[in-house]
PDB file of C-alpha atoms in Angstrom:
ATOM      1  CA  UNK A 103      -6.284  -4.314 -27.357  1.00 72.00           C
ATOM      2  CA  UNK A 104      -5.593  -7.493 -29.333  1.00 80.00           C
ATOM      3  CA  UNK A 105      -2.221  -6.099 -30.459  1.00 82.00           C
ATOM      4  CA  UNK A 106      -0.629  -5.855 -27.017  1.00 90.00           C
ATOM      5  CA  UNK A 107       1.735  -8.457 -25.532  1.00 88.00           C
ATOM      6  CA  UNK A 108      -0.592  -9.540 -22.720  1.00 92.00           C
ATOM      7  CA  UNK A 109      -3.430 -10.405 -25.084  1.00 92.00           C
ATOM      8  CA  UNK A 110      -1.047 -12.381 -27.318  1.00 90.00           C
ATOM      9  CA  UNK A 111       0.488 -14.344 -24.407  1.00 90.00           C
ATOM     10  CA  UNK A 112      -2.888 -15.304 -22.997  1.00 94.00           C
ATOM     11  CA  UNK A 113      -3.871 -16.876 -26.316  1.00 93.00           C
ATOM     12  CA  UNK A 114      -1.337 -19.710 -25.740  1.00 93.00           C
ATOM     13  CA  UNK A 115      -2.846 -22.859 -24.181  1.00 95.00           C
ATOM     14  CA  UNK A 116      -2.564 -23.047 -20.367  1.00 94.00           C
ATOM     15  CA  UNK A 117      -1.410 -19.424 -20.085  1.00 95.00           C
ATOM     16  CA  UNK A 118      -2.427 -17.536 -16.993  1.00 96.00           C
ATOM     17  CA  UNK A 119      -1.756 -14.400 -15.002  1.00 97.00           C
ATOM     18  CA  UNK A 120      -0.150 -15.468 -11.721  1.00 97.00           C
ATOM     19  CA  UNK A 121       0.312 -12.005 -10.189  1.00 97.00           C
ATOM     20  CA  UNK A 122      -1.114  -8.544 -10.838  1.00 97.00           C
ATOM     21  CA  UNK A 123      -0.182  -5.267  -9.159  1.00 97.00           C
ATOM     22  CA  UNK A 124      -1.205  -1.756 -10.091  1.00 96.00           C
ATOM     23  CA  UNK A 125      -1.030   1.801  -8.868  1.00 97.00           C
ATOM     24  CA  UNK A 126      -1.702   5.216 -10.371  1.00 96.00           C
ATOM     25  CA  UNK A 127       1.423   4.954 -12.571  1.00 96.00           C
ATOM     26  CA  UNK A 128       1.393   1.441 -14.004  1.00 95.00           C
ATOM     27  CA  UNK A 129      -0.122  -2.028 -14.081  1.00 96.00           C
ATOM     28  CA  UNK A 130       2.163  -5.076 -13.910  1.00 97.00           C
ATOM     29  CA  UNK A 131       1.230  -8.680 -14.614  1.00 96.00           C
ATOM     30  CA  UNK A 132       3.380 -11.775 -14.209  1.00 97.00           C
ATOM     31  CA  UNK A 133       2.310 -14.347 -16.787  1.00 96.00           C
ATOM     32  CA  UNK A 134       3.009 -18.066 -16.991  1.00 95.00           C
ATOM     33  CA  UNK A 135       2.941 -18.941 -20.697  1.00 93.00           C
ATOM     34  CA  UNK A 136       4.711 -21.054 -23.299  1.00 89.00           C
ATOM     35  CA  UNK A 137       4.824 -17.845 -25.340  1.00 88.00           C
ATOM     36  CA  UNK A 138       7.622 -16.425 -23.174  1.00 89.00           C
ATOM     37  CA  UNK A 139      10.833 -17.364 -24.938  1.00 86.00           C
ATOM     38  CA  UNK A 140      13.701 -14.917 -24.557  1.00 88.00           C
ATOM     39  CA  UNK A 141      17.214 -16.046 -25.446  1.00 87.00           C
ATOM     40  CA  UNK A 142      19.147 -13.261 -27.196  1.00 87.00           C
ATOM     41  CA  UNK A 143      22.282 -14.421 -28.958  1.00 88.00           C
ATOM     42  CA  UNK A 144      21.371 -18.106 -28.713  1.00 87.00           C
ATOM     43  CA  UNK A 145      22.485 -20.077 -31.747  1.00 90.00           C
ATOM     44  CA  UNK A 146      19.828 -21.589 -33.984  1.00 87.00           C
ATOM     45  CA  UNK A 147      21.833 -24.821 -33.622  1.00 92.00           C
ATOM     46  CA  UNK A 148      21.318 -24.926 -29.827  1.00 89.00           C
ATOM     47  CA  UNK A 149      19.706 -28.238 -28.874  1.00 91.00           C
ATOM     48  CA  UNK A 150      19.524 -27.832 -25.097  1.00 88.00           C
ATOM     49  CA  UNK A 151      16.604 -26.697 -22.995  1.00 86.00           C
ATOM     50  CA  UNK A 152      15.955 -23.019 -22.308  1.00 84.00           C
ATOM     51  CA  UNK A 153      15.409 -22.398 -18.568  1.00 86.00           C
ATOM     52  CA  UNK A 154      11.875 -21.823 -17.289  1.00 90.00           C
ATOM     53  CA  UNK A 155      10.700 -18.257 -17.874  1.00 93.00           C
ATOM     54  CA  UNK A 156       7.804 -16.082 -16.786  1.00 95.00           C
ATOM     55  CA  UNK A 157       6.684 -12.924 -18.528  1.00 94.00           C
ATOM     56  CA  UNK A 158       6.526  -9.504 -16.869  1.00 95.00           C
ATOM     57  CA  UNK A 159       4.089  -7.289 -18.754  1.00 95.00           C
ATOM     58  CA  UNK A 160       3.869  -3.542 -18.128  1.00 95.00           C
ATOM     59  CA  UNK A 161       0.581  -1.805 -18.932  1.00 95.00           C
ATOM     60  CA  UNK A 162      -0.524  -4.721 -21.119  1.00 94.00           C
ATOM     61  CA  UNK A 163       2.560  -4.416 -23.321  1.00 93.00           C
ATOM     62  CA  UNK A 164       6.340  -4.229 -22.975  1.00 89.00           C
ATOM     63  CA  UNK A 165       7.055  -7.908 -22.287  1.00 91.00           C
ATOM     64  CA  UNK A 166      10.196  -8.746 -20.283  1.00 93.00           C
ATOM     65  CA  UNK A 167      11.353 -12.232 -19.331  1.00 93.00           C
ATOM     66  CA  UNK A 168      12.027 -13.451 -15.799  1.00 94.00           C
ATOM     67  CA  UNK A 169      14.391 -16.432 -16.096  1.00 91.00           C
ATOM     68  CA  UNK A 170      14.791 -19.072 -13.377  1.00 85.00           C
ATOM     69  CA  UNK A 171      18.505 -19.525 -12.756  1.00 82.00           C
ATOM     70  CA  UNK A 172      20.129 -22.849 -11.911  1.00 77.00           C
ATOM     71  CA  UNK A 173      19.689 -23.746  -8.258  1.00 71.00           C
ATOM     72  CA  UNK A 174      16.712 -21.471  -7.581  1.00 57.00           C
ATOM     73  CA  UNK A 175      13.728 -23.135  -5.966  1.00 58.00           C
TER      74      UNK A 175
END
């Protein structure tokens, strides 16, 4: 539906699903999108760059962020 996280993320320019897995219990998609921005507790005055993030979407909704940590390739 147009109200779920996956639909919303894919509306951002250059967004795409880079991985999809499903079984009888759930469907998971990994999404590359500028719409994934998760930084709880970050000050509004922060002027640095947020690390690269991918979105993990469960059953079309329930967005979680996958954050690339320093030094990961």
